[in-house]
PDB file of C-alpha atoms in Angstrom:
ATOM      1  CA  UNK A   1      45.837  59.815 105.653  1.00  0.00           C
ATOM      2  CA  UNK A   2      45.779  56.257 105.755  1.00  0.00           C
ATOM      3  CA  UNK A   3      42.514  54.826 103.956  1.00  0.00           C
ATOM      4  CA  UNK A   4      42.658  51.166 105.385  1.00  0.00           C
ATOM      5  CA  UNK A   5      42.886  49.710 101.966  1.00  0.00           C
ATOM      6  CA  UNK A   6      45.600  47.557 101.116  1.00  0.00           C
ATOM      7  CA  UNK A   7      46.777  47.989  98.055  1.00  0.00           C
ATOM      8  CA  UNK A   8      47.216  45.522  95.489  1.00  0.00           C
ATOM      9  CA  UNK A   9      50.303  45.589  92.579  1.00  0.00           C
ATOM     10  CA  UNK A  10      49.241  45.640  89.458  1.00  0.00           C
ATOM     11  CA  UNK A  11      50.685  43.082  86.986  1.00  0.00           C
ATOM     12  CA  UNK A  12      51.233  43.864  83.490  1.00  0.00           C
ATOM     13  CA  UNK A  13      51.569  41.249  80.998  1.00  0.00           C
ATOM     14  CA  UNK A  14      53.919  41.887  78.165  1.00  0.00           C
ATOM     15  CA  UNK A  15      52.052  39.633  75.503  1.00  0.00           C
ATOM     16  CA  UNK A  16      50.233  39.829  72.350  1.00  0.00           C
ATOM     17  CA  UNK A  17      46.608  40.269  72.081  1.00  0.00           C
ATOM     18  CA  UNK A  18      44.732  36.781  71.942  1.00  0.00           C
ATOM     19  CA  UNK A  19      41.156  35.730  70.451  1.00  0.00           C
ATOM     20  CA  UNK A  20      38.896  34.400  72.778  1.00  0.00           C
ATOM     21  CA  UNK A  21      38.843  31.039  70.935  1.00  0.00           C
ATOM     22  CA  UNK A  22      42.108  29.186  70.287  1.00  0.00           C
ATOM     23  CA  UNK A  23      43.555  28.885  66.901  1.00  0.00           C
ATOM     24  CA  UNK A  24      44.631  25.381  66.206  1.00  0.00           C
ATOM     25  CA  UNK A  25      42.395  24.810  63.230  1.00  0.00           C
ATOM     26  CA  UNK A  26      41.109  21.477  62.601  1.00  0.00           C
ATOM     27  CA  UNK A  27      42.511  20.512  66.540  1.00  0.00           C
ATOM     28  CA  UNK A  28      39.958  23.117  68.158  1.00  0.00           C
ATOM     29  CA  UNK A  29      37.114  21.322  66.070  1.00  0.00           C
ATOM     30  CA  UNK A  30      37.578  18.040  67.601  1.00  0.00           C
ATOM     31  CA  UNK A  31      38.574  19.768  71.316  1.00  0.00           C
ATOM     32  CA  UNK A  32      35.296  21.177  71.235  1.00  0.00           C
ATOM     33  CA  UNK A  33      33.338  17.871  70.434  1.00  0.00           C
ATOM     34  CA  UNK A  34      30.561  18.369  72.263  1.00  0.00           C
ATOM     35  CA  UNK A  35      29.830  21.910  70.439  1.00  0.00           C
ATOM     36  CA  UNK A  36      30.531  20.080  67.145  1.00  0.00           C
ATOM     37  CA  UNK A  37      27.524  17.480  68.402  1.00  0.00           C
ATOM     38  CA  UNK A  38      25.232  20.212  68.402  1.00  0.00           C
ATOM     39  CA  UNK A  39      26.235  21.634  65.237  1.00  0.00           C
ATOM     40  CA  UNK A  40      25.455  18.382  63.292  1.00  0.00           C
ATOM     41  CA  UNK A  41      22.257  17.579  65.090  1.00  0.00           C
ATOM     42  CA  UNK A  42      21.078  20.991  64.515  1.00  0.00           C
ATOM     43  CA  UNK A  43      21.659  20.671  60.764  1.00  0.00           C
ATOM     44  CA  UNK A  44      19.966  17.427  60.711  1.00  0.00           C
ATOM     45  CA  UNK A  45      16.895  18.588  62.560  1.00  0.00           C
ATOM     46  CA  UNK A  46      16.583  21.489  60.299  1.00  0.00           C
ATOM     47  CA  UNK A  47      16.978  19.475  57.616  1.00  0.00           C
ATOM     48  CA  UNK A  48      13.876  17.197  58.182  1.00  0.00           C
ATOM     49  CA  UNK A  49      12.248  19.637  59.938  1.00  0.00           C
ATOM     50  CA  UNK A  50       8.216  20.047  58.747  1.00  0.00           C
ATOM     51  CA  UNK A  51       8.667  16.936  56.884  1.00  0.00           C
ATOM     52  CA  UNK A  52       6.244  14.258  56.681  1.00  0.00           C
ATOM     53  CA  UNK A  53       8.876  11.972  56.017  1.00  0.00           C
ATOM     54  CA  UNK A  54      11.650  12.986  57.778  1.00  0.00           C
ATOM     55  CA  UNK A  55      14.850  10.933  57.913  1.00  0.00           C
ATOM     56  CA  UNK A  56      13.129   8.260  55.463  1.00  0.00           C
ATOM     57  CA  UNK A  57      13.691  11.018  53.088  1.00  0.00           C
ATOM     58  CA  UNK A  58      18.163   9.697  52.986  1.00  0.00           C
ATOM     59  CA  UNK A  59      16.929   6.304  52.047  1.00  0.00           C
ATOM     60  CA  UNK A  60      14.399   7.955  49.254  1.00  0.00           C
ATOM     61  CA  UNK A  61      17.017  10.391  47.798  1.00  0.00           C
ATOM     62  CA  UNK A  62      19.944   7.566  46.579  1.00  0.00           C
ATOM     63  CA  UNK A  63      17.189   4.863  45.633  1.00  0.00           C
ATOM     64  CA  UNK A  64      15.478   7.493  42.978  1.00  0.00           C
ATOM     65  CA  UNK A  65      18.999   8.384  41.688  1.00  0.00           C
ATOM     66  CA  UNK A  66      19.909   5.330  41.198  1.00  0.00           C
ATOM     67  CA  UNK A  67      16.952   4.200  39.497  1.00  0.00           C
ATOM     68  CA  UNK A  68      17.393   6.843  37.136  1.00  0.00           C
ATOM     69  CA  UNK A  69      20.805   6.271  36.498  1.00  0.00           C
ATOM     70  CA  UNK A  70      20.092   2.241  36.108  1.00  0.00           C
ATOM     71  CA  UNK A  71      17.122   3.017  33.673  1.00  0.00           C
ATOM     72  CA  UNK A  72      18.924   5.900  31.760  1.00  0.00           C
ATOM     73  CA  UNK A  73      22.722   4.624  31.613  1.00  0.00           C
ATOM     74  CA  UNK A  74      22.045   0.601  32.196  1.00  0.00           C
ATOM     75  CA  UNK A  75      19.536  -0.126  30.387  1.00  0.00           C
ATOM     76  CA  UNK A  76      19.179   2.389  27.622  1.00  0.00           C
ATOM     77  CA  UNK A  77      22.374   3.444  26.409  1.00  0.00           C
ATOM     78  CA  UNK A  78      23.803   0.108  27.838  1.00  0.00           C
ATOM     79  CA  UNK A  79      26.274   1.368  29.639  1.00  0.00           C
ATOM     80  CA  UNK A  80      26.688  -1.741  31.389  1.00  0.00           C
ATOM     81  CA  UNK A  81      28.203  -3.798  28.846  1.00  0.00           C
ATOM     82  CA  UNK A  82      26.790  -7.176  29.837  1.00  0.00           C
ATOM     83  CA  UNK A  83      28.169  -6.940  33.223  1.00  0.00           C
ATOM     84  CA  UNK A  84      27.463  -9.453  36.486  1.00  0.00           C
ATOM     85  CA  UNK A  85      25.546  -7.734  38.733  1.00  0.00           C
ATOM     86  CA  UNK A  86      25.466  -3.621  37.571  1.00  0.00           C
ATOM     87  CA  UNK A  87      23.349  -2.226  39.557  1.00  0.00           C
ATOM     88  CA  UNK A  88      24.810  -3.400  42.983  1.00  0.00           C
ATOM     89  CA  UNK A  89      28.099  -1.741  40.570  1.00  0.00           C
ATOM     90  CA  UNK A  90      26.377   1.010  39.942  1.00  0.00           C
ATOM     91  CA  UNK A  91      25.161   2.098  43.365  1.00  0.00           C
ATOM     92  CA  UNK A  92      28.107   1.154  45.430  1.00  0.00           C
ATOM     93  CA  UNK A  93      29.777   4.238  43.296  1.00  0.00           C
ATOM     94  CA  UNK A  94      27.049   6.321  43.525  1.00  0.00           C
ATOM     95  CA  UNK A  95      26.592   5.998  47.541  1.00  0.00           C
ATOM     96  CA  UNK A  96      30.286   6.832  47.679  1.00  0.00           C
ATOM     97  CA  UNK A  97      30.103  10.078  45.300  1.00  0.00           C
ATOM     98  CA  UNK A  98      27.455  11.316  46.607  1.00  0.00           C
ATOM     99  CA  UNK A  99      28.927  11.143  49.645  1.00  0.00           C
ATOM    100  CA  UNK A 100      31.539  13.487  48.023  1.00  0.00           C
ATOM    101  CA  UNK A 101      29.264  15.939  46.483  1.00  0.00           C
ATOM    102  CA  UNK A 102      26.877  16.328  49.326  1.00  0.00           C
ATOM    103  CA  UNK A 103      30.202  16.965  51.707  1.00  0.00           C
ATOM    104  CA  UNK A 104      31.365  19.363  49.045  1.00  0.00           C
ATOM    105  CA  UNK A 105      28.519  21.440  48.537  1.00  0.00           C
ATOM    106  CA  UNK A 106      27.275  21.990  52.170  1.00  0.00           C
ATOM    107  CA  UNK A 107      30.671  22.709  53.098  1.00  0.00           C
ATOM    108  CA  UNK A 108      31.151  25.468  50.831  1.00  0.00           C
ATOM    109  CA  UNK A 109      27.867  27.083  52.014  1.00  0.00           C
ATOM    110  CA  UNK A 110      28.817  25.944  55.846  1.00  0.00           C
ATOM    111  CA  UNK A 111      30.212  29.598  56.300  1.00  0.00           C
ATOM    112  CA  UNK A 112      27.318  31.929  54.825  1.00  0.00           C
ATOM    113  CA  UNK A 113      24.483  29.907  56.231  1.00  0.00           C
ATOM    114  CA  UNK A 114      25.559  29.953  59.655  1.00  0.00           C
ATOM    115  CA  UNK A 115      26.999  33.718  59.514  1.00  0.00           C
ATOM    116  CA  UNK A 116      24.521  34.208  62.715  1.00  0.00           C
ATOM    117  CA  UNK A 117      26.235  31.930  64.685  1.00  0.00           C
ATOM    118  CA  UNK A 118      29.929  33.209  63.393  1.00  0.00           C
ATOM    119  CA  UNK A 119      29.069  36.342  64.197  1.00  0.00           C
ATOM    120  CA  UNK A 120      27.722  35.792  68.187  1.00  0.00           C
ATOM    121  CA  UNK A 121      29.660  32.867  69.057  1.00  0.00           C
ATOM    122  CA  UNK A 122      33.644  32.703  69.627  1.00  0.00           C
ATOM    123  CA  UNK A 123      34.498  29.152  67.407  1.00  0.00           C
ATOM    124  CA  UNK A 124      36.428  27.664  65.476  1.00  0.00           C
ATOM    125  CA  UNK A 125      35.530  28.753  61.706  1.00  0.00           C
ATOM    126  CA  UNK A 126      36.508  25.363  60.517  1.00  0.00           C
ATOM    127  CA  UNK A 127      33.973  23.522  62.739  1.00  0.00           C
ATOM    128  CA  UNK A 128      31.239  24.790  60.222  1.00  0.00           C
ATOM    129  CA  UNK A 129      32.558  22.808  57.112  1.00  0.00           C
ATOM    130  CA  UNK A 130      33.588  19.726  59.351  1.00  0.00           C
ATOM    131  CA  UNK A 131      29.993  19.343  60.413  1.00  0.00           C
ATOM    132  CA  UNK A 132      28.629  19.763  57.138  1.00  0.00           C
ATOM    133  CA  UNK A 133      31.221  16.827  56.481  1.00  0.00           C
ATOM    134  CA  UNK A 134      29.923  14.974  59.357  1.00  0.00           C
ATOM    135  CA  UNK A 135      26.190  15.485  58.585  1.00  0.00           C
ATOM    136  CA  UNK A 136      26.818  13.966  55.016  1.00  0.00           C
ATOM    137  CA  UNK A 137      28.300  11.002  56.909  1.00  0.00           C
ATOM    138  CA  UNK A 138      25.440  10.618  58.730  1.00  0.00           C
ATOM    139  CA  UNK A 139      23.545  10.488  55.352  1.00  0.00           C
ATOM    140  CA  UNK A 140      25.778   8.234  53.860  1.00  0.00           C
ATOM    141  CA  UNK A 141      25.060   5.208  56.573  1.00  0.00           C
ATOM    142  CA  UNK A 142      20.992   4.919  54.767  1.00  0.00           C
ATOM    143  CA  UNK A 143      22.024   3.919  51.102  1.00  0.00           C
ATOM    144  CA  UNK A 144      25.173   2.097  52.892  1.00  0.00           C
ATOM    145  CA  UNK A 145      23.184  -0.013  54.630  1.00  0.00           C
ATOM    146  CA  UNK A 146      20.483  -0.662  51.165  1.00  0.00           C
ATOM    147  CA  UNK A 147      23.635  -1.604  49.182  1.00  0.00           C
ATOM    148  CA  UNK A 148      24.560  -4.121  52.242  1.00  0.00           C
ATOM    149  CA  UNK A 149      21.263  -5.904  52.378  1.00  0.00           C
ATOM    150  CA  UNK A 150      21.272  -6.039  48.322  1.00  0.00           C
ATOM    151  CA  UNK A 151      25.131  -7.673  48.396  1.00  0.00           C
ATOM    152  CA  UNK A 152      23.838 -10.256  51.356  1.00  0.00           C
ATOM    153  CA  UNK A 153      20.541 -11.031  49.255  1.00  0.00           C
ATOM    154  CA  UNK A 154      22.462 -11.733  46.159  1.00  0.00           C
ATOM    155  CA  UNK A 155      25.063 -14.232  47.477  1.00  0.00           C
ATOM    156  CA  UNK A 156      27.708 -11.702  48.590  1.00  0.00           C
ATOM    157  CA  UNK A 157      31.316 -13.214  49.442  1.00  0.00           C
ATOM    158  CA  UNK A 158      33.087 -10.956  51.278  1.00  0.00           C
ATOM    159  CA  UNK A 159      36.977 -10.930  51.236  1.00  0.00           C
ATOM    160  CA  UNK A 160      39.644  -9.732  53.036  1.00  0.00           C
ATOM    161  CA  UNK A 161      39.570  -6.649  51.097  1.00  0.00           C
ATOM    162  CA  UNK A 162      36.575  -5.938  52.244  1.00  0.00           C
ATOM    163  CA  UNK A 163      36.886  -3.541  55.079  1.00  0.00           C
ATOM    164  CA  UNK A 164      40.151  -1.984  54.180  1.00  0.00           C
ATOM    165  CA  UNK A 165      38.850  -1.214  50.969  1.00  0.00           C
ATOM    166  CA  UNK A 166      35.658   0.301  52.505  1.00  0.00           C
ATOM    167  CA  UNK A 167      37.812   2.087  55.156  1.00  0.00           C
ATOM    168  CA  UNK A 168      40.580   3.511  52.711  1.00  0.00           C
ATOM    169  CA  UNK A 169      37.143   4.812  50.631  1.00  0.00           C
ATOM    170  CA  UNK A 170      36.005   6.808  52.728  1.00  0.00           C
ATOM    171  CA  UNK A 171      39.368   8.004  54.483  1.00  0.00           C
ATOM    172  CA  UNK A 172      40.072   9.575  51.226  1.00  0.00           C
ATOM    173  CA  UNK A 173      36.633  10.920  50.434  1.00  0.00           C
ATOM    174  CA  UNK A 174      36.302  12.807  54.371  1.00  0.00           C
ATOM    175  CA  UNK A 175      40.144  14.171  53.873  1.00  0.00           C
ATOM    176  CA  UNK A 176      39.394  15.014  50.570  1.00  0.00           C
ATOM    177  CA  UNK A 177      35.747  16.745  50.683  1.00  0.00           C
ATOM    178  CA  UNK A 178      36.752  18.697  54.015  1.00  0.00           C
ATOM    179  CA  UNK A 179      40.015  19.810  52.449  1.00  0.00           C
ATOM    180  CA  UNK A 180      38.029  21.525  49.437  1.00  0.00           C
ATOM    181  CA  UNK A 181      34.995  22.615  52.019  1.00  0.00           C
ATOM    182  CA  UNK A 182      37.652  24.649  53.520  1.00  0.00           C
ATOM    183  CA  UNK A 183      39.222  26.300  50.601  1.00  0.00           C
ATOM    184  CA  UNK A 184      35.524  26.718  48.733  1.00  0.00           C
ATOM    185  CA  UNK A 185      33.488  27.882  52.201  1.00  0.00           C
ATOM    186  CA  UNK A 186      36.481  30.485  52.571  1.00  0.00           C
ATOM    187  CA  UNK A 187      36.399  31.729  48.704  1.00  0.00           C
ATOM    188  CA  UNK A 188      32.707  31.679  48.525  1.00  0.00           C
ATOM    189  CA  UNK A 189      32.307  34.190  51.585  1.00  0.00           C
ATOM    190  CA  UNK A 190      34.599  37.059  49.701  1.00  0.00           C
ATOM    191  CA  UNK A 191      33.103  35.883  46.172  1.00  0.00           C
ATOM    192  CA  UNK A 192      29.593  34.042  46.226  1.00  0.00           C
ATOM    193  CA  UNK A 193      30.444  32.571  42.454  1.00  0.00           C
ATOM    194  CA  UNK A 194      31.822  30.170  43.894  1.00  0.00           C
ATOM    195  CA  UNK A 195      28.762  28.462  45.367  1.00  0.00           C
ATOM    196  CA  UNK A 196      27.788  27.860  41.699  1.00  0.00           C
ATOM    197  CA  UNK A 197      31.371  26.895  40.530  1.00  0.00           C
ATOM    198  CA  UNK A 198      30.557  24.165  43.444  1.00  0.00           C
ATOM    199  CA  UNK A 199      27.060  22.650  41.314  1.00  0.00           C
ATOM    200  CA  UNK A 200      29.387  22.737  37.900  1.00  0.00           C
ATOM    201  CA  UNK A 201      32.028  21.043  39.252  1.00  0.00           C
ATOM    202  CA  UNK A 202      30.086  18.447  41.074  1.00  0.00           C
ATOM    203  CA  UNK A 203      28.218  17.623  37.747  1.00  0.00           C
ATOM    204  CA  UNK A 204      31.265  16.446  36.089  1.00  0.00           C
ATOM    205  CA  UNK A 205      32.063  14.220  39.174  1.00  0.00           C
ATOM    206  CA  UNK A 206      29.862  12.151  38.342  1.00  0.00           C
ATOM    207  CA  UNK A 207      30.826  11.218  34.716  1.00  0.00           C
ATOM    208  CA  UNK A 208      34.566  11.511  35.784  1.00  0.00           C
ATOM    209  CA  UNK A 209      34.195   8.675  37.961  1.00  0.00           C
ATOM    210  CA  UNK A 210      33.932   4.712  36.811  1.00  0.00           C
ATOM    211  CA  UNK A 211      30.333   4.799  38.644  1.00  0.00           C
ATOM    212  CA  UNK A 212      27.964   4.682  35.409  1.00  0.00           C
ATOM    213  CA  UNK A 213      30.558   2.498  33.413  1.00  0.00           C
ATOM    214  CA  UNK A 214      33.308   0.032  34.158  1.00  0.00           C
ATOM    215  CA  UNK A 215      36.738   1.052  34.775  1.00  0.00           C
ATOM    216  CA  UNK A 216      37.380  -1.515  31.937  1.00  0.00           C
ATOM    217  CA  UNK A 217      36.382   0.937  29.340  1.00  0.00           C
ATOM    218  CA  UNK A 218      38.978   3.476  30.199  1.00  0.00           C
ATOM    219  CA  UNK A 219      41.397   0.748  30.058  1.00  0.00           C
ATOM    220  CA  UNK A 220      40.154  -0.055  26.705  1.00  0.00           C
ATOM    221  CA  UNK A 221      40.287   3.924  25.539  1.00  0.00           C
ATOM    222  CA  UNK A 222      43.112   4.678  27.168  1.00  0.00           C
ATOM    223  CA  UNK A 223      45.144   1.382  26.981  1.00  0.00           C
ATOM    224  CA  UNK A 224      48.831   2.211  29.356  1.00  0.00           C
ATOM    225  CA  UNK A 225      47.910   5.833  29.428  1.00  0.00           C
ATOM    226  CA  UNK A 226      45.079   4.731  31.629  1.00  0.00           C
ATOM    227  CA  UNK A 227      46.968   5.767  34.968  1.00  0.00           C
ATOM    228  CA  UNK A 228      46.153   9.072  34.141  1.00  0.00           C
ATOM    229  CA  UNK A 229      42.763   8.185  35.188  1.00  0.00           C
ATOM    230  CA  UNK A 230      43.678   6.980  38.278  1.00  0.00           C
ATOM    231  CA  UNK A 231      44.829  10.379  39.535  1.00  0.00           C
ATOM    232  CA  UNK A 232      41.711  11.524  40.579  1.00  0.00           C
ATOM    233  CA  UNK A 233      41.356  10.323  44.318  1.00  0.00           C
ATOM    234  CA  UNK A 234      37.532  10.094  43.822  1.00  0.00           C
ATOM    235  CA  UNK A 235      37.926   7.609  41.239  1.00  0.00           C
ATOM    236  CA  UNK A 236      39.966   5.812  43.307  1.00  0.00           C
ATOM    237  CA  UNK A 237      37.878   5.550  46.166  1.00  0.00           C
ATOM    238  CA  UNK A 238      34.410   4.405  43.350  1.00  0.00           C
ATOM    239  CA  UNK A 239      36.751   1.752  42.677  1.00  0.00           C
ATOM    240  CA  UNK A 240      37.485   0.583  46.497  1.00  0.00           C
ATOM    241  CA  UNK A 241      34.323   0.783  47.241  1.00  0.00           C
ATOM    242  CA  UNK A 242      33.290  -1.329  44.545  1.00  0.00           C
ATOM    243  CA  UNK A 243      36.306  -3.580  45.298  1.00  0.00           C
ATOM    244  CA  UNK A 244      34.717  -3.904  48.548  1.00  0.00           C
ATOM    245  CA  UNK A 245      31.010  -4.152  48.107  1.00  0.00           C
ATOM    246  CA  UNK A 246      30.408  -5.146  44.057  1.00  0.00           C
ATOM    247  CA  UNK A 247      33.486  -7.608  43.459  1.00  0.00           C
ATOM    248  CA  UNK A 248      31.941 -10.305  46.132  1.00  0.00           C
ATOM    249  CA  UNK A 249      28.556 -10.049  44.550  1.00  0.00           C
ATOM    250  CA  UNK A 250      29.383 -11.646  40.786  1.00  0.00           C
ATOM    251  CA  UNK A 251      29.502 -14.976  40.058  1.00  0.00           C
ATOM    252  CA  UNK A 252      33.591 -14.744  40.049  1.00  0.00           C
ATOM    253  CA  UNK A 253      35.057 -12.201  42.317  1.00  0.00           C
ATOM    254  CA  UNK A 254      38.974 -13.271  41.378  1.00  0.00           C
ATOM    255  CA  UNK A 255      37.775 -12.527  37.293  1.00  0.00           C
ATOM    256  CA  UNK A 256      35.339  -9.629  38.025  1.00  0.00           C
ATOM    257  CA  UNK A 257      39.053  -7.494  39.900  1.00  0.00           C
ATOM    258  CA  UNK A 258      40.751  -8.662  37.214  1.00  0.00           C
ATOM    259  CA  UNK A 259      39.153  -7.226  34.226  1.00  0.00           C
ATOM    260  CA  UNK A 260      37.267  -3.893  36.276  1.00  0.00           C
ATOM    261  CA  UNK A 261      39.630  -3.030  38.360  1.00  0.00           C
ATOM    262  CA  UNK A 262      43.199  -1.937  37.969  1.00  0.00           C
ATOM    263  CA  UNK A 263      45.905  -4.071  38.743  1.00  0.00           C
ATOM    264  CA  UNK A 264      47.513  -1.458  41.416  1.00  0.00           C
ATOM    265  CA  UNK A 265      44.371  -0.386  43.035  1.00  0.00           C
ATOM    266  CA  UNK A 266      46.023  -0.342  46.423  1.00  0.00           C
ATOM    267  CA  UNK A 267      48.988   2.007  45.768  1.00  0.00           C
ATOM    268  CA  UNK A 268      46.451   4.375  43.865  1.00  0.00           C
ATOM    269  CA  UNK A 269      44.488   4.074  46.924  1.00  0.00           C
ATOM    270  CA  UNK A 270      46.861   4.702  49.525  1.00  0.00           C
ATOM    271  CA  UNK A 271      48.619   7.484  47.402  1.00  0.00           C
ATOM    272  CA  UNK A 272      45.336   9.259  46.872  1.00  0.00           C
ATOM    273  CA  UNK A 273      44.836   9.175  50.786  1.00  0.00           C
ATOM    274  CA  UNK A 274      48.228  10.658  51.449  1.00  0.00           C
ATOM    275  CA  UNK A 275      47.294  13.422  48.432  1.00  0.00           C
ATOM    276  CA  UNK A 276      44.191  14.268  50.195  1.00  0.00           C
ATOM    277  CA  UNK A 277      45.835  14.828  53.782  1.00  0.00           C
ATOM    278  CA  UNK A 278      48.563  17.103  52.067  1.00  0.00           C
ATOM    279  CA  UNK A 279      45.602  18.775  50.329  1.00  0.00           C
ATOM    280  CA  UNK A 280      43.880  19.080  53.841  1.00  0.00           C
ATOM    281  CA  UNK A 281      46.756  20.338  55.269  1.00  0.00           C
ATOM    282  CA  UNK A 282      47.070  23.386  52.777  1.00  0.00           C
ATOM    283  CA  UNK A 283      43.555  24.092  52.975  1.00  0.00           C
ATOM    284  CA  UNK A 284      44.135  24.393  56.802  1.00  0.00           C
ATOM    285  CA  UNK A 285      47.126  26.878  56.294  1.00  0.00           C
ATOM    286  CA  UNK A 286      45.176  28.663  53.531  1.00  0.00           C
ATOM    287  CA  UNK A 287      41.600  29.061  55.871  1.00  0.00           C
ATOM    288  CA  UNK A 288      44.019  29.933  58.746  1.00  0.00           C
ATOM    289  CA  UNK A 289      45.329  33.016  57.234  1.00  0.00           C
ATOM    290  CA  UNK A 290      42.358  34.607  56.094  1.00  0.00           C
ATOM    291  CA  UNK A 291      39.713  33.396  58.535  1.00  0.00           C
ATOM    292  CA  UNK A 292      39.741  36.804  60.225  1.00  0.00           C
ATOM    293  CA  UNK A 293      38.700  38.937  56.773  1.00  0.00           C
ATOM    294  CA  UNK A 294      35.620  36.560  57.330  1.00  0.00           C
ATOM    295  CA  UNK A 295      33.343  38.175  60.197  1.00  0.00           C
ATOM    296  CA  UNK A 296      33.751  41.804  57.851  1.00  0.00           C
ATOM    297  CA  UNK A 297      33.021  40.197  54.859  1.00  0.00           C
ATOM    298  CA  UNK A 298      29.866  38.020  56.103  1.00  0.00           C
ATOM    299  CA  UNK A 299      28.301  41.968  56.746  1.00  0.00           C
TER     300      UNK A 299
END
């Protein structure tokens, strides 16, 4: 008995099962911008959210560090060693490593704090410690813009170095402090120890890096062995930023780079930049293969 119903063939798909988000890691971030824009917005809102202050509180934050530091390291244990112009020294290194830490830190909690979201939400896992990257960026631009009016109000001769050194900074500083979000914000949801590895580690930064004292010093300590300094890409990118910001600001710029900084600043630079991409890269593979143990393990 016909039924009047045309029948329709069913197709069968021979094909693996697929997630309803795309895995392409870092590339699904930034093809879901707009998503990513509400990520970092909602972290900053929360952030400054029942404050009386508010936003005023990023310019607050790196002037009280580095008052202390100036009072503590400058001044009384005279770390400065008659230098031109230390403070404008000191805080060009410590706008840049904080930059670091801050990137570091809320990366590696990126995962836990938003587990709501994760576990709603189809996303990209990595978008969580890219904002956190992107929110400390937007922190960063405050104490950049302090340290600019300070270098303009104390006869500041910019050079040609100027913005590739600034841009090589923090090139190395985003590849680098999203490359160990990843690894950390992955380790710290199957182990939470490593949220206070994070604060121990980050402590050390800060006396690991010429930021308090001049590079000259190592040199002096270290004499040709001094290289070994320069492995550590967040030295290297203290230095360029100092190369671009403190260098213009002393009476002789050309004399200043000669003694402070090292001679072959620019291949450190550029081979700490090409470190932290291959660094990134692994990260990616390594946060790739276990980001689906996350959603059971954020239970």
């Amino acid at each position: 008995m016909a039924t009047g119903v045309e029948e329709r063939p069913v197709r069968i798909v021979d094909a693996p099962l697929a997630p309803p988000a795309e895995n392409l890691g870092l590339l699904s971030v930034f093809k879901r911008r707009y998503l990513l824009k509400l990520l970092v917005q909602r972290e900053i809102s929360g952030r400054y959210s029942n404050s009386m202050l508010g936003v005023f509180w990023s310019y607050i934050n790196p002037l009280t560090q580095f008052l202390v530091y100036w009072l503590f390291m400058g001044k009384i244990m005279g770390a400065d060693h008659g230098m031109d112009n230390y403070p404008v020294h000191l805080f060009a290194g410590l706008v840049i490593v904080h930059f670091f830490t801050e990137t570091f830190g809320a990366g590696t909690r990126s995962l836990l704090g938003n587990k709501g979201l994760l576990k709603k939400m189809a996303m990209p896992k990595e978008m969580f410690p890219v904002a956190s990257m992107l929110v400390s960026l937007y922190h960063l631009v405050p104490a950049a813009l302090i340290l600019l009016v300070v270098c303009v109000f104390s006869g500041w001769q910019p050079s040609w170095e100027t913005i590739p050194s600034l841009l090589l900074a923090l090139g190395i500083v985003m590849a680098l402090g999203t490359a160990l979000a990843l690894i950390f914000s992955l380790a710290n949801v199957f182990f939470r120890d490593f949220g206070s590895v994070v604060n121990i580690v980050t402590n050390y930064i800060r006396f690991g890096v010429p930021m308090m004292y001049p590079f000259s010093m190592i040199q002096d300590a270290l004499g040709d062995k001094s290289w070994i300094y320069l492995l550590n890409p967040i030295a290297d990118a203290v230095l360029l930023f100092q190369q671009a910001f403190w260098v213009g600001v002393t009476p002789n710029p050309e004399a200043t780079a000669t003694k402070h900084l090292p001679e072959n600043l620019w291949v450190f630079g550029l081979v700490a930049f090409g470190a932290s991409l291959v660094i990134l890269v692994i990260a990616q593979l390594i946060f790739s293969k276990h980001e689906n143990k996350i959603p059971e393990r954020l239970t």
